[in-house]
PDB file of C-alpha atoms and ligand atoms in Angstrom:
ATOM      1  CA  UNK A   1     -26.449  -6.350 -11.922  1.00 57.00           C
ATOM      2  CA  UNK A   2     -28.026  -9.430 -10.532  1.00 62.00           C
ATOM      3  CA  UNK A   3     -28.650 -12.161 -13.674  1.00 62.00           C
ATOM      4  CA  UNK A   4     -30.515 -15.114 -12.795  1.00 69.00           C
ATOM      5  CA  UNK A   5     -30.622 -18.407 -14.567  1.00 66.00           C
ATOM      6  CA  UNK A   6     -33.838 -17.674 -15.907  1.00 67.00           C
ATOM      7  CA  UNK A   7     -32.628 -14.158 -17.189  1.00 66.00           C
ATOM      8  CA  UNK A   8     -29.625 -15.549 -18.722  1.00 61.00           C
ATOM      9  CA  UNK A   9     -30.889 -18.208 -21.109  1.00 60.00           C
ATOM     10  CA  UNK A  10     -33.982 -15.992 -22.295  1.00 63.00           C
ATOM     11  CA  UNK A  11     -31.105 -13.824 -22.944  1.00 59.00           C
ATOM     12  CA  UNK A  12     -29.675 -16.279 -24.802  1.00 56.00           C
ATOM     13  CA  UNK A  13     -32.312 -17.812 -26.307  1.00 53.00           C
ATOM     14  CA  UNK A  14     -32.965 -14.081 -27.606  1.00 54.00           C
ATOM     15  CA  UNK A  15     -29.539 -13.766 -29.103  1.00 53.00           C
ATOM     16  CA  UNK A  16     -29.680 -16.902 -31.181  1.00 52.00           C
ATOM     17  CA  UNK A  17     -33.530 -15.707 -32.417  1.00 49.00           C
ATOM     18  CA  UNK A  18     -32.049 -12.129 -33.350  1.00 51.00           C
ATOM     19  CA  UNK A  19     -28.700 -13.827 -35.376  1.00 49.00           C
ATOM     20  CA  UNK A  20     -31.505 -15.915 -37.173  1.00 49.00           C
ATOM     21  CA  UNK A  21     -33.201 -13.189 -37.805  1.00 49.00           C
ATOM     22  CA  UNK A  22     -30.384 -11.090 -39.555  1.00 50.00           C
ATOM     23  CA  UNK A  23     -29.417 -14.370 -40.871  1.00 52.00           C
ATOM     24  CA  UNK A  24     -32.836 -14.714 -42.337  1.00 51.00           C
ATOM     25  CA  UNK A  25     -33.204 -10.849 -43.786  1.00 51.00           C
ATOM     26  CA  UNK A  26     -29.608 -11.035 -45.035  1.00 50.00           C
ATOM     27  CA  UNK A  27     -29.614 -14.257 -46.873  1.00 53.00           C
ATOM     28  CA  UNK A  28     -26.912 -16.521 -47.106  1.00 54.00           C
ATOM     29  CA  UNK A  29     -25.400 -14.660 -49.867  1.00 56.00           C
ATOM     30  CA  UNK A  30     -25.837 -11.381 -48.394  1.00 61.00           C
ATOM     31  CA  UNK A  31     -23.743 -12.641 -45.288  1.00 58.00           C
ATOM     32  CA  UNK A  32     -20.886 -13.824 -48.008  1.00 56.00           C
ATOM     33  CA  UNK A  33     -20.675 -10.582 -49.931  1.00 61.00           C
ATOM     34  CA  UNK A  34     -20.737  -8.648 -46.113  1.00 61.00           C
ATOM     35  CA  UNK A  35     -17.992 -10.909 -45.270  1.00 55.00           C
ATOM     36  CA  UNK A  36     -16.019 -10.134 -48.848  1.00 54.00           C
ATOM     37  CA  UNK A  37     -16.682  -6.210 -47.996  1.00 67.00           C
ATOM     38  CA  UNK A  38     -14.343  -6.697 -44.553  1.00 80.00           C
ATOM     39  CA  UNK A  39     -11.254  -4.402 -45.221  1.00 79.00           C
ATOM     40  CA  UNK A  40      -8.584  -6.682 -43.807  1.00 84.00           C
ATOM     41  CA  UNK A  41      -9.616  -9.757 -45.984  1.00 84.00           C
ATOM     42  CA  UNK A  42      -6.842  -9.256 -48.580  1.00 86.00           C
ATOM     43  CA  UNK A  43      -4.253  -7.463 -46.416  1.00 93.00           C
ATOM     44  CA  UNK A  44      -0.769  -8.309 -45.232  1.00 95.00           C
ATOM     45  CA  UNK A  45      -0.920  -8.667 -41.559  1.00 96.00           C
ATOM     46  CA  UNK A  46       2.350  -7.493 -40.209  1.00 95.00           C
ATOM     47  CA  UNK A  47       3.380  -7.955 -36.533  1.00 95.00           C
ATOM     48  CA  UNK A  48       4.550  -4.819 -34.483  1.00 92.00           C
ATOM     49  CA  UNK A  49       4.484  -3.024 -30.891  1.00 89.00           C
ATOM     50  CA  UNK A  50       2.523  -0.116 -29.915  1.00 91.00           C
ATOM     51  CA  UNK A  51       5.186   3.166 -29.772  1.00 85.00           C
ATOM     52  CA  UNK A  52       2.963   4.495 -26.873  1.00 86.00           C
ATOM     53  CA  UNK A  53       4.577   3.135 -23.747  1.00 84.00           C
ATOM     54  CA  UNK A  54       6.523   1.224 -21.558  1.00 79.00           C
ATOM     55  CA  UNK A  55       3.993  -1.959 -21.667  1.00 87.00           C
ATOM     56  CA  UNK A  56       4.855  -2.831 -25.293  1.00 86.00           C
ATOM     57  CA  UNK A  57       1.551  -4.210 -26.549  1.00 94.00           C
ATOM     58  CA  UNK A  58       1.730  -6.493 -29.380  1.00 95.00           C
ATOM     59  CA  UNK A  59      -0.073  -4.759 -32.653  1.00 96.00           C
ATOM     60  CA  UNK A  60      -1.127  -6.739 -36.252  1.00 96.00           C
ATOM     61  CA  UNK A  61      -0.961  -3.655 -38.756  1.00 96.00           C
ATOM     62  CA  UNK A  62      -2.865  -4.874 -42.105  1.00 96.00           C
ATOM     63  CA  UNK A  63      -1.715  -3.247 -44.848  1.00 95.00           C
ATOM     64  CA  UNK A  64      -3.450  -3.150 -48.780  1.00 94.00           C
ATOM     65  CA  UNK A  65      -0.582  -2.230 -51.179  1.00 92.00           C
ATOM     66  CA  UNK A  66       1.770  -0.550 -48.899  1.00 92.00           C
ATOM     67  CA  UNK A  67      -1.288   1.412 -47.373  1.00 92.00           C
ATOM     68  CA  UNK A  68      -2.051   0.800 -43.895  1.00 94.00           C
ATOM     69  CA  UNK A  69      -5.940   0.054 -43.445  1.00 94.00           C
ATOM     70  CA  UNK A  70      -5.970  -1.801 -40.200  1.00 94.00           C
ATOM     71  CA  UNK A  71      -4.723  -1.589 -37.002  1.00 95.00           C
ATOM     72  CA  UNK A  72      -5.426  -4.089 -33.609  1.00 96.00           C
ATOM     73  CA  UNK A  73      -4.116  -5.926 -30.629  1.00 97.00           C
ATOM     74  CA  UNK A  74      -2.263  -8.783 -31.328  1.00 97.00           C
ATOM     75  CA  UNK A  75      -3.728 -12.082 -29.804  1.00 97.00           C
ATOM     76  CA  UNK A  76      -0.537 -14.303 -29.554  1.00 96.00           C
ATOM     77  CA  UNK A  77       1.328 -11.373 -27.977  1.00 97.00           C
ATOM     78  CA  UNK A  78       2.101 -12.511 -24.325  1.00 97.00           C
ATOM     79  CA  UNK A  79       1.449  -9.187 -23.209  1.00 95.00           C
ATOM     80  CA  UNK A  80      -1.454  -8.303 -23.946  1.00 97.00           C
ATOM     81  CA  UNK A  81      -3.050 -11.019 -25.370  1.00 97.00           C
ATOM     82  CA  UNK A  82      -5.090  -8.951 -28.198  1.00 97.00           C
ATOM     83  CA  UNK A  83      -5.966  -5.719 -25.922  1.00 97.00           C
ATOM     84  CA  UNK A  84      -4.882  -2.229 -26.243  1.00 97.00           C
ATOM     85  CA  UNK A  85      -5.844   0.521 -24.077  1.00 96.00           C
ATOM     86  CA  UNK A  86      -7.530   3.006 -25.301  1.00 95.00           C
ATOM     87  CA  UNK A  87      -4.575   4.930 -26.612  1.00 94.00           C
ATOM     88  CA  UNK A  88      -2.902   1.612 -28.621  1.00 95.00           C
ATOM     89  CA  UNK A  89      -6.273   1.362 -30.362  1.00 94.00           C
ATOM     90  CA  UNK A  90      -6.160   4.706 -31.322  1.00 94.00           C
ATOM     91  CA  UNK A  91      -2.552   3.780 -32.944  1.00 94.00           C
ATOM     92  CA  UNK A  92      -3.626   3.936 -36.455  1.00 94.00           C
ATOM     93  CA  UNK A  93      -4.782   7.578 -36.501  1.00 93.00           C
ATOM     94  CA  UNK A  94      -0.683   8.134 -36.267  1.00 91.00           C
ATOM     95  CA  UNK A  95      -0.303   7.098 -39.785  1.00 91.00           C
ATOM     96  CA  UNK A  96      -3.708   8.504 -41.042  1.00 92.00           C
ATOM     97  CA  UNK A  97      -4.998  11.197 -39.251  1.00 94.00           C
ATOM     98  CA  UNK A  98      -4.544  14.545 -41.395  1.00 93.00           C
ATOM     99  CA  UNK A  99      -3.479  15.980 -38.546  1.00 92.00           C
ATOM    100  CA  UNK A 100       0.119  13.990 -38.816  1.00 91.00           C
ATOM    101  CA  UNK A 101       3.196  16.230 -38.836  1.00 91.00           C
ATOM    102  CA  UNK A 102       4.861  15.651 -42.086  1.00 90.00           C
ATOM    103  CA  UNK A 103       7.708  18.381 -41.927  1.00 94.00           C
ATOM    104  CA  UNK A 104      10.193  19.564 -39.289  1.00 96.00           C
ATOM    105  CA  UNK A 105       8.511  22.608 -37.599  1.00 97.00           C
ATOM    106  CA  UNK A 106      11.026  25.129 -35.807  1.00 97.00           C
ATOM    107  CA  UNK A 107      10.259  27.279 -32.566  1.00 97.00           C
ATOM    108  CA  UNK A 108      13.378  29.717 -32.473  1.00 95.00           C
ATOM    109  CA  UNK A 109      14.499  30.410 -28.745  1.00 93.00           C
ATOM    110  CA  UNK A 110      11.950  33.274 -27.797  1.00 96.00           C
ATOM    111  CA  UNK A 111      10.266  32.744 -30.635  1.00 96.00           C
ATOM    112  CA  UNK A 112       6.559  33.085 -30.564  1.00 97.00           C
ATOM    113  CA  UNK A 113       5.735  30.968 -33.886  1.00 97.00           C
ATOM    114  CA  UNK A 114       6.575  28.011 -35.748  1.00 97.00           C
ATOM    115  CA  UNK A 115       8.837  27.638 -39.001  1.00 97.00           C
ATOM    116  CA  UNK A 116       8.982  25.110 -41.401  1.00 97.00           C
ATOM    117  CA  UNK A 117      12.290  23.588 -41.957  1.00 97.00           C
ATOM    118  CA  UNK A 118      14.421  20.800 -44.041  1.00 96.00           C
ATOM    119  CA  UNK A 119      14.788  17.882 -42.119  1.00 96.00           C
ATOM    120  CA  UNK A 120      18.372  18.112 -42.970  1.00 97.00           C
ATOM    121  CA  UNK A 121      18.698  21.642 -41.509  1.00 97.00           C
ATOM    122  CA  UNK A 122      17.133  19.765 -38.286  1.00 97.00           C
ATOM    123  CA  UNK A 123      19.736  17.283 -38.128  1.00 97.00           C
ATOM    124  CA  UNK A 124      22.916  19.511 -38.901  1.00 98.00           C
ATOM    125  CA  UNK A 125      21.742  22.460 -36.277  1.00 97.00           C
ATOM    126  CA  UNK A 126      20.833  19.394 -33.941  1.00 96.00           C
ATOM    127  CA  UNK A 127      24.483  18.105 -34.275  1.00 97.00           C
ATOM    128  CA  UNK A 128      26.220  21.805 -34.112  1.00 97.00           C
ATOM    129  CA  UNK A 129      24.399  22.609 -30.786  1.00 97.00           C
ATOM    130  CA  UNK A 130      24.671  19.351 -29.245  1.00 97.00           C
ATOM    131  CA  UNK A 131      28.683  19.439 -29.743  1.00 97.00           C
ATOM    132  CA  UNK A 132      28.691  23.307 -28.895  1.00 97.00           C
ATOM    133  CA  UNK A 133      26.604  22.288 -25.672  1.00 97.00           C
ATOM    134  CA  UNK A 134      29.062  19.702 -25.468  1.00 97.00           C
ATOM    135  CA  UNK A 135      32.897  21.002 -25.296  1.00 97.00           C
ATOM    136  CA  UNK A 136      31.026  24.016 -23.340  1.00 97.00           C
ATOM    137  CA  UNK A 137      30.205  21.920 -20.328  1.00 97.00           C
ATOM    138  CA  UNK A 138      32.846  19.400 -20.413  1.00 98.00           C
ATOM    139  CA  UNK A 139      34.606  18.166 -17.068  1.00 98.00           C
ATOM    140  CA  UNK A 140      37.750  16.460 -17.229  1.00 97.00           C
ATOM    141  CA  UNK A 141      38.131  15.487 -13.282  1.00 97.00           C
ATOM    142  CA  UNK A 142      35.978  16.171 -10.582  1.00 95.00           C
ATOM    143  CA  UNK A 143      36.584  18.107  -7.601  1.00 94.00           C
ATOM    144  CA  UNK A 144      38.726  15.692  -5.663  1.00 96.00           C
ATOM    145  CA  UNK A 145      40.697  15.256  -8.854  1.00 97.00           C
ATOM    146  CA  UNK A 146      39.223  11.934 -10.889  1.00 97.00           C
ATOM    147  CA  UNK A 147      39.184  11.757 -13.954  1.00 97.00           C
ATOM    148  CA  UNK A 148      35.161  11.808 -15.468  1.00 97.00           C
ATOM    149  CA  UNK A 149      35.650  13.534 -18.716  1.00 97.00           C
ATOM    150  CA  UNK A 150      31.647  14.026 -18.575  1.00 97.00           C
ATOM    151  CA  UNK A 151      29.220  16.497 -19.372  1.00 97.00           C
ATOM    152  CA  UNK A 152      25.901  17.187 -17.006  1.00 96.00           C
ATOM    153  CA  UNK A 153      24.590  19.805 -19.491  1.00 97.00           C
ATOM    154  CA  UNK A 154      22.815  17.074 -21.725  1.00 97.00           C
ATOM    155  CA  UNK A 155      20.550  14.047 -20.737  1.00 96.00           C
ATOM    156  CA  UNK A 156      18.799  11.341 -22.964  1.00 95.00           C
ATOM    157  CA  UNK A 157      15.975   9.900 -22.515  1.00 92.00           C
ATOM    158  CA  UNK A 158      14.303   7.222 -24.602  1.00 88.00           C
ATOM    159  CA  UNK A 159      10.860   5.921 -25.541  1.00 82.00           C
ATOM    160  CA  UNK A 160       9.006   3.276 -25.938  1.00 74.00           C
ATOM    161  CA  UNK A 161       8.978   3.326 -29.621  1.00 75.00           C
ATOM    162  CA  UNK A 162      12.861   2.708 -29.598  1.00 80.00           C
ATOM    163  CA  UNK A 163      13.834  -1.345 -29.864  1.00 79.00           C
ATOM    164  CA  UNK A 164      16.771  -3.230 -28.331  1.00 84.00           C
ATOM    165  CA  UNK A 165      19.081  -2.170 -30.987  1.00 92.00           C
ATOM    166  CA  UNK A 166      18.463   1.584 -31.356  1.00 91.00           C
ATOM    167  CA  UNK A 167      18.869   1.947 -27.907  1.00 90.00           C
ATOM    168  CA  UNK A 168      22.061   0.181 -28.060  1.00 93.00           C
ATOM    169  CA  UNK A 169      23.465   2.100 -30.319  1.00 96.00           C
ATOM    170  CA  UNK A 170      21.740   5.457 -28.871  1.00 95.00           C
ATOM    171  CA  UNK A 171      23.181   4.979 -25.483  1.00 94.00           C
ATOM    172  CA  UNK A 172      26.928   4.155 -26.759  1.00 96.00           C
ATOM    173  CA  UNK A 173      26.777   7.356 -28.691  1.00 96.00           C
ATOM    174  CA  UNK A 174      25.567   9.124 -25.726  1.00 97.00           C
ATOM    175  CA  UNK A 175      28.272   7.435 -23.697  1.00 96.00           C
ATOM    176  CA  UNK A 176      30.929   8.475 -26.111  1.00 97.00           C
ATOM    177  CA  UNK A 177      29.747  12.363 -25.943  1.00 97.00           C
ATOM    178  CA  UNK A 178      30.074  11.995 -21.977  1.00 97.00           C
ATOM    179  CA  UNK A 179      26.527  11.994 -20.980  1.00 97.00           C
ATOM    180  CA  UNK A 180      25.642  10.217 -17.766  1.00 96.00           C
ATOM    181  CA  UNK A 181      22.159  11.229 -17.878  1.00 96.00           C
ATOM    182  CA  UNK A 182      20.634   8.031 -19.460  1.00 94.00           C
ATOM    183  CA  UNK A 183      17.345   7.219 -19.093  1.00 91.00           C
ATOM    184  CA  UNK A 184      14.198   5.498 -20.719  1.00 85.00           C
ATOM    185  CA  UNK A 185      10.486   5.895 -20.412  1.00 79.00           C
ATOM    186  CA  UNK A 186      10.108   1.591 -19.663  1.00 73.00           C
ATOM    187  CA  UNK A 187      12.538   2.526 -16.687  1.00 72.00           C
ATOM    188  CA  UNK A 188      10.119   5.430 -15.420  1.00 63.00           C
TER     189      UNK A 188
HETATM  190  S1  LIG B 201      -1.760  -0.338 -25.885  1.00 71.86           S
HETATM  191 FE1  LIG B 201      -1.754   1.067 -24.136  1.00 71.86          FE
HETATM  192  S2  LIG B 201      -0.796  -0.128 -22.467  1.00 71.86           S
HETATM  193 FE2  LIG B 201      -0.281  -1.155 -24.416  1.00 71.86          FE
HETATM  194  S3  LIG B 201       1.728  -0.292 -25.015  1.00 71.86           S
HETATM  195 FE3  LIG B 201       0.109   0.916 -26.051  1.00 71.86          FE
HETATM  196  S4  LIG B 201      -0.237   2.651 -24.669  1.00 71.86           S
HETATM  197 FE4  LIG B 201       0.838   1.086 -23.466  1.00 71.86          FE
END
């Protein structure tokens, strides 16, 4: 669209008469209380990155008591400079929607329905069937005789959500099992 000079400062001219005009209706006071109402005025603004991908957009989470109520781009970040796409600035429905998986839910091979299970459960039968999948698969030397000790029946792959340190530590694990199937979504 084609604005002229003409166009843009009675545009302008009819911005400044409408904020007058609210200004005006409102009252001064009115504008103070609106401004008291804002949700983020007492919160704790907490810097973070969005979990979604490899871009790592910086977030400021508010939080009121523990309780998250706010959730937006962070300006300072040299990333992104205060924007999200429109997945990061759906970020805060993570914590709150009611849709949010709370519990461990279970799909048995073949299965055709979900189970609720401990979270402990998950992380012991995790542990058995990655070892079982493991010492089942594992290759001392190759076919021209090297030594590998490897397996090729696992792979890990890590996302964005994971920092410097977890994926440190996730990728000597890995290493230690044998797996040469690293990989992370930033490296996709
Ligand atoms: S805001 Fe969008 S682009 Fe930025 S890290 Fe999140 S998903 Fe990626």
């Amino acid at each position: 669209m084609d604005v002229s000079r003409r166009d843009f400062l009675k545009g302008l001219t009819g911005g400044i008469f409408a904020t007058t005009l609210i200004e005006s209706t409102l009252g001064s006071q009115s504008m103070a209380e609106t401004a008291g109402a804002i949700k983020i005025k007492d919160a704790l603004a907490n810097s973070s990155i969005c979990p979604f991908c490899g871009v790592g957009c910086g977030l400021i989470a508010h939080t009121v008591d523990g309780r998250l109520v706010n959730v937006e781009g962070d300006p300072q970040h040299p990333i992104n400079q205060g924007a999200l796409c429109s997945k990061g600035q759906a970020v805060y429905e993570v914590v709150t929607s009611p849709r949010r998986l709370k519990k461990v839910l279970y799909r048995a091979p073949g299965g055709d329905h979900w189970e609720e299970k401990d979270l402990n459960w998950a992380i012991r039968t995790l542990a058995q069937r990655i070892k079982s999948s493991r010492d089942g698969s594992f290759i001392n030397k190759s076919e021209d005789g090297t030594t590998v000790n490897r397996t090729e029946a696992i792979a890990s792959i890590g996302a964005a959500v994971l920092n410097n340190e977890e994926c440190y530590l996730i990728s000597k694990l890995a290493r230690s099992l044998g797996l040469i199937y690293l990989e992370h979504q930033a490296r996709l």
